Amino acid sequence: MHPVTAARDRSAVSYALAAPHMTATAPTIPHETLTSRLLETAARMGIVGFARFISGAGARWINCQPDVNQRIYFANHTSHLDALVIWSLLPPQCRALTRPVAARDYWEKGRVRPYLAKHVFGALLIDRQNIKVHQSPVDLMLREMGDRYSLIVFPEGGRSTDGELQEFKSGLYYCAKKRPDLELVPVHIDNLNRVLPRGEFLPVPLLSCITFGPPIWLEAGEPKTAFLSRARESVRRLRDL
Amino acid sequence: MTVDWYSFWIFTTLLMALTAATVVGQMLRRRTELGVNPAVVEQFNQRTRAWWMMTAMLAVGFLLETPVVTVVLFGFLSFWALREFITLTPTRTADHRTLFWVFIVFTPLQFYFVSTGNYEVFTVLIPVYAFLFIPARIALAGDYKRYLERSATIQTGLMICVYCLSHAPAMLYLQIPDYNEFRLLLFFFIVTALSDGFHYVCEKTMGRHLIAPAISQSKTWEGFLGGLGCAALCGLAFAWASPFDPLQAAVMAGVISAMGYCGGLTMSAIKRDRGVKDYGTLLAGHAGVLDRIDSICFAAPVFYHFTRYLVVP
C-alpha cells in the first residue's frame, strides 16, 4: 500500500475522534481503483517534475542527510510553492513518508488543489480560522504523524512579505515537548518568493535554493522563547552558509 | 545521405580537440603535484564539459539532418542562461508579469522564428517588440521605483541570453551556395573554443598590462592580442571548413576572438556589479551556464551578420 493511501486509512480512524473540521483528509475513500492509483502516481511524478523544473531548485544538505526516520522539517515561508518544492526535493523514500502541513483555506479551493493535497502529496490541512483548545493543531499533527510520518511545517504561520524571518509561532515548541524523539530539521528557502510572489498565480522559472541544516532538539528545561529563537536562528543562519 | 567529407573532417577535428582537452584536464586534476591551481583546473574542466555538450547538440541536428533539433537545444540553453541572469539581477514584485512574458512568450517565440528561418522577424522580435513591451508592461504594473534600472536589466538579460545566443543556431539557416551550414557553426565553435583557450594561455604566460583592473584581475592586453593572433592563425588553418577564402577566414576568426573577449569582460562587469564571483556560486548547487557561454553570446551575432554580408548572395 502506498504510504499516502495508508495515511488516508489512518485519518479515517482518527476522523472518529476529531472534530470534522480538524481532520487532515476526507473520511473514507470507498473504492480504490487501479485507474485512480495510476492517475495518482502519474500526478505525483508530474507534480514533482513540475516543482523541480519551475523552481530550478537545488537541494543542499549541510550536516544533515536525507533519512526516513521521523522528522519535522521547519522552514521559512516565502511562497505558496514552498511546501511543494521541499517535498519534491526529498528523495523518493523520504518523500513517501513526508506530509506537508498546509492551510485548509488555500488548499480546499477549486478542484485541482484539493485533489493534489489529498491524493498527491497527502497534505495535512490545518484550519487557521477555527482553532479550538481541546483539538489544537499540534495534537492533530502529532496524531497524524503516528510513529511513521514526517511533517513539513512553516512556524512563521504565514508568508513573509519582505523576505525577513518573522517570529516563530509556538507550535514547534509544543511538538518538540510532546515528542522529544523527533528530529527538528531547519530548512531555508531562498529566492522562491520571486518564482511565485504573493498574490500571483503564474510562476516565473527563476532559480531557487533549498538548504537543509543540522537537526535541533529541545534541550532539557529550555524555555519556550529561548527554544523558538534558537530554532529561528537555525533557519536564518543557513542563508549565509 | 551523401558523405560530406569536409563536415566529417571538421567534426573529427573537434572531437579530437575535445578529447585532448578532456585528457589534459583530467590529468591535471589527478596529478596535484604539478602545482596547478585546482580551482582553475576545475573551471577548465567545466568549460570542456560545456563544449562537449554543445558539440553533442550540434551533432544530433547534423546526424538527423535537421537544424530544428539544434535550435530547440539552444533554446533550452538560452532559457537556462536567462534564468541565471534574472536570478542574479534585482527585480521587484511588480515585474513578475513582465518576467512571465519574457520567459514564457518571447524566449520560445524567438527560437520559433529562428527555426522557421524567418530573418526579417527573428532579428527584430526582441530589439523592437520585446524592448518596447518590457518598459510599457512595467509601467502598467504601477511601480516606479528604480524603473529605468529594472527595465534595462530585463532588456539586457533578454538581449544577451536569448537574442545574441539565438544567432548561433540561426547560422544553420544562412543560405550559402554549395555549402553545408553545419560546417559554419562548427567553424565558429572551434574558433571560439580555441580562442578562449589561447586567451587563457597568453594571459598566464605573458600577461602584464591589465585592461580594466577594477573589473577583472586576469584580463590583460597581452592575453587579448595574443589570443586574437592565435585565433586568426586557427581561422587560417580551418579556412578549408569555412565558406571563406583564407584571408577572410583569418579576419573572421579575429573578429570572433575579439567579440568573445568583450563578452567575457561584460559578464565580469555584471558579476562585479552584483558582487558574485561566478554564476555557479550565485545559488549553491547550480552550475553556471552563463559563465561558459559568455564568449559565444557576444561573438555569434557579429559573426552571423559578417558571414551574411560576405558570402550570402
CSV table of N, CA and C in Angstrom, one decimal, chain A residues 37-100:
chain,number,residue,atom,x,y,z
A,37,ARG,N,-5.4,4.8,-8.8
A,37,ARG,CA,-4.0,4.7,-8.3
A,37,ARG,C,-3.0,5.1,-9.3
A,38,LEU,N,-3.2,4.7,-10.6
A,38,LEU,CA,-2.3,5.0,-11.7
A,38,LEU,C,-2.3,6.5,-11.9
A,39,LEU,N,-3.5,7.1,-11.8
A,39,LEU,CA,-3.6,8.5,-12.0
A,39,LEU,C,-2.9,9.3,-11.0
A,40,GLU,N,-3.0,8.8,-9.7
A,40,GLU,CA,-2.3,9.5,-8.6
A,40,GLU,C,-0.8,9.4,-8.8
A,41,THR,N,-0.3,8.2,-9.2
A,41,THR,CA,1.1,8.1,-9.4
A,41,THR,C,1.6,9.0,-10.5
A,42,ALA,N,0.9,9.0,-11.6
A,42,ALA,CA,1.2,9.9,-12.7
A,42,ALA,C,1.2,11.4,-12.2
A,43,ALA,N,0.2,11.7,-11.5
A,43,ALA,CA,0.1,13.1,-11.0
A,43,ALA,C,1.2,13.4,-10.1
A,44,ARG,N,1.6,12.5,-9.3
A,44,ARG,CA,2.7,12.7,-8.3
A,44,ARG,C,4.0,12.9,-9.1
A,45,MET,N,4.3,12.1,-10.1
A,45,MET,CA,5.5,12.2,-10.8
A,45,MET,C,5.5,13.6,-11.6
A,46,GLY,N,4.3,13.9,-12.1
A,46,GLY,CA,4.2,15.1,-12.9
A,46,GLY,C,4.5,16.3,-12.0
A,47,ILE,N,3.9,16.3,-10.8
A,47,ILE,CA,4.0,17.4,-9.9
A,47,ILE,C,5.4,17.6,-9.4
A,48,VAL,N,6.1,16.5,-9.1
A,48,VAL,CA,7.5,16.5,-8.7
A,48,VAL,C,8.3,17.1,-9.8
A,49,GLY,N,8.1,16.7,-11.0
A,49,GLY,CA,8.9,17.2,-12.1
A,49,GLY,C,8.6,18.7,-12.3
A,50,PHE,N,7.4,19.0,-12.2
A,50,PHE,CA,7.0,20.4,-12.4
A,50,PHE,C,7.6,21.3,-11.3
A,51,ALA,N,7.5,20.9,-10.1
A,51,ALA,CA,8.0,21.7,-9.0
A,51,ALA,C,9.5,21.8,-9.1
A,52,ARG,N,10.2,20.8,-9.5
A,52,ARG,CA,11.7,20.9,-9.6
A,52,ARG,C,12.1,21.8,-10.8
A,53,PHE,N,11.3,21.7,-11.9
A,53,PHE,CA,11.6,22.5,-13.0
A,53,PHE,C,11.4,24.0,-12.8
A,54,ILE,N,10.2,24.2,-12.3
A,54,ILE,CA,9.8,25.6,-12.2
A,54,ILE,C,10.6,26.4,-11.1
A,55,SER,N,11.0,25.7,-10.1
A,55,SER,CA,11.7,26.3,-9.0
A,55,SER,C,13.2,26.3,-9.3
A,56,GLY,N,13.6,25.5,-10.3
A,56,GLY,CA,15.1,25.4,-10.6
A,56,GLY,C,15.9,25.1,-9.3
A,57,ALA,N,15.2,24.4,-8.4
A,57,ALA,CA,15.8,24.3,-7.1
A,57,ALA,C,16.9,23.3,-7.0
A,58,GLY,N,17.9,23.6,-6.3
A,58,GLY,CA,18.9,22.7,-5.9
A,58,GLY,C,18.8,22.5,-4.4
A,59,ALA,N,19.0,21.2,-4.0
A,59,ALA,CA,18.9,20.9,-2.6
A,59,ALA,C,20.4,20.9,-2.0
A,60,ARG,N,20.6,21.6,-0.9
A,60,ARG,CA,21.9,21.4,-0.3
A,60,ARG,C,21.6,20.8,1.1
A,61,TRP,N,22.4,19.8,1.4
A,61,TRP,CA,22.2,19.1,2.7
A,61,TRP,C,23.5,19.5,3.5
A,62,ILE,N,23.4,20.3,4.5
A,62,ILE,CA,24.6,20.7,5.3
A,62,ILE,C,24.5,20.1,6.7
A,63,ASN,N,25.4,19.2,7.0
A,63,ASN,CA,25.4,18.5,8.3
A,63,ASN,C,24.1,17.8,8.5
A,64,CYS,N,23.5,17.3,7.5
A,64,CYS,CA,22.2,16.6,7.6
A,64,CYS,C,22.1,15.7,6.3
A,65,GLN,N,21.6,14.5,6.5
A,65,GLN,CA,21.4,13.7,5.3
A,65,GLN,C,19.9,13.3,5.2
A,66,PRO,N,19.4,13.0,4.0
A,66,PRO,CA,18.1,12.5,3.9
A,66,PRO,C,17.9,11.2,4.6
A,67,ASP,N,16.8,11.1,5.4
A,67,ASP,CA,16.7,9.9,6.1
A,67,ASP,C,15.2,9.6,6.3
A,68,VAL,N,14.8,8.3,6.6
A,68,VAL,CA,13.4,8.0,6.7
A,68,VAL,C,12.9,8.1,8.1
A,69,ASN,N,13.8,8.4,9.1
A,69,ASN,CA,13.3,8.5,10.5
A,69,ASN,C,12.4,9.7,10.6
A,70,GLN,N,11.7,9.7,11.7
A,70,GLN,CA,10.6,10.8,11.9
A,70,GLN,C,11.2,12.1,12.1
A,71,ARG,N,10.8,13.1,11.3
A,71,ARG,CA,11.3,14.4,11.4
A,71,ARG,C,10.3,15.5,11.3
A,72,ILE,N,10.5,16.6,11.8
A,72,ILE,CA,9.7,17.8,11.4
A,72,ILE,C,10.7,18.8,10.7
A,73,TYR,N,10.4,19.0,9.4
A,73,TYR,CA,11.2,19.9,8.6
A,73,TYR,C,10.5,21.3,8.9
A,74,PHE,N,11.2,22.3,9.4
A,74,PHE,CA,10.6,23.6,9.6
A,74,PHE,C,11.3,24.6,8.8
A,75,ALA,N,10.6,25.4,8.1
A,75,ALA,CA,11.2,26.3,7.1
A,75,ALA,C,10.6,27.7,7.1
A,76,ASN,N,11.3,28.7,6.5
A,76,ASN,CA,10.8,30.0,6.4
A,76,ASN,C,9.7,29.9,5.2
A,77,HIS,N,8.7,30.8,5.4
A,77,HIS,CA,7.6,30.7,4.4
A,77,HIS,C,7.7,31.9,3.5
A,78,THR,N,7.9,31.6,2.2
A,78,THR,CA,8.0,32.7,1.3
A,78,THR,C,7.0,32.7,0.1
A,79,SER,N,6.4,31.5,-0.1
A,79,SER,CA,5.6,31.4,-1.3
A,79,SER,C,4.7,30.2,-1.2
A,80,HIS,N,3.6,30.2,-2.0
A,80,HIS,CA,2.7,29.0,-1.9
A,80,HIS,C,3.4,27.7,-2.4
A,81,LEU,N,4.5,27.9,-3.1
A,81,LEU,CA,5.2,26.7,-3.6
A,81,LEU,C,6.1,26.1,-2.6
A,82,ASP,N,6.3,26.7,-1.5
A,82,ASP,CA,7.3,26.2,-0.5
A,82,ASP,C,7.2,24.8,-0.2
A,83,ALA,N,6.0,24.4,0.3
A,83,ALA,CA,5.9,23.0,0.8
A,83,ALA,C,6.1,22.0,-0.4
A,84,LEU,N,5.5,22.4,-1.5
A,84,LEU,CA,5.6,21.5,-2.7
A,84,LEU,C,7.0,21.3,-3.1
A,85,VAL,N,7.8,22.4,-3.1
A,85,VAL,CA,9.2,22.3,-3.6
A,85,VAL,C,10.0,21.5,-2.6
A,86,ILE,N,9.9,21.7,-1.3
A,86,ILE,CA,10.7,21.0,-0.3
A,86,ILE,C,10.3,19.5,-0.4
A,87,TRP,N,9.0,19.2,-0.5
A,87,TRP,CA,8.6,17.8,-0.7
A,87,TRP,C,9.1,17.2,-1.9
A,88,SER,N,9.2,17.9,-3.0
A,88,SER,CA,9.7,17.3,-4.3
A,88,SER,C,11.2,17.1,-4.2
A,89,LEU,N,11.9,17.9,-3.4
A,89,LEU,CA,13.3,17.7,-3.4
A,89,LEU,C,13.8,16.6,-2.5
A,90,LEU,N,12.9,16.1,-1.7
A,90,LEU,CA,13.3,14.9,-0.9
A,90,LEU,C,13.5,13.7,-1.8
A,91,PRO,N,14.4,12.8,-1.4
A,91,PRO,CA,14.5,11.5,-2.2
A,91,PRO,C,13.2,10.7,-2.1
A,92,PRO,N,12.8,9.9,-3.1
A,92,PRO,CA,11.5,9.3,-3.1
A,92,PRO,C,11.1,8.5,-1.8
A,93,GLN,N,12.0,7.8,-1.2
A,93,GLN,CA,11.7,7.1,0.0
A,93,GLN,C,11.2,8.0,1.1
A,94,CYS,N,11.9,9.1,1.3
A,94,CYS,CA,11.6,10.1,2.3
A,94,CYS,C,10.3,10.8,1.9
A,95,ARG,N,10.2,11.1,0.6
A,95,ARG,CA,9.0,11.9,0.2
A,95,ARG,C,7.7,11.1,0.5
A,96,ALA,N,7.8,9.8,0.3
A,96,ALA,CA,6.6,9.0,0.6
A,96,ALA,C,6.2,9.0,2.0
A,97,LEU,N,7.1,9.3,2.9
A,97,LEU,CA,6.8,9.4,4.3
A,97,LEU,C,6.6,10.8,4.9
A,98,THR,N,6.7,11.8,4.0
A,98,THR,CA,6.6,13.1,4.5
A,98,THR,C,5.4,13.8,4.0
A,99,ARG,N,4.7,14.5,4.9
A,99,ARG,CA,3.5,15.2,4.6
A,99,ARG,C,3.6,16.7,4.9
A,100,PRO,N,3.3,17.5,4.0
A,100,PRO,CA,3.3,19.0,4.2
A,100,PRO,C,2.1,19.4,5.1
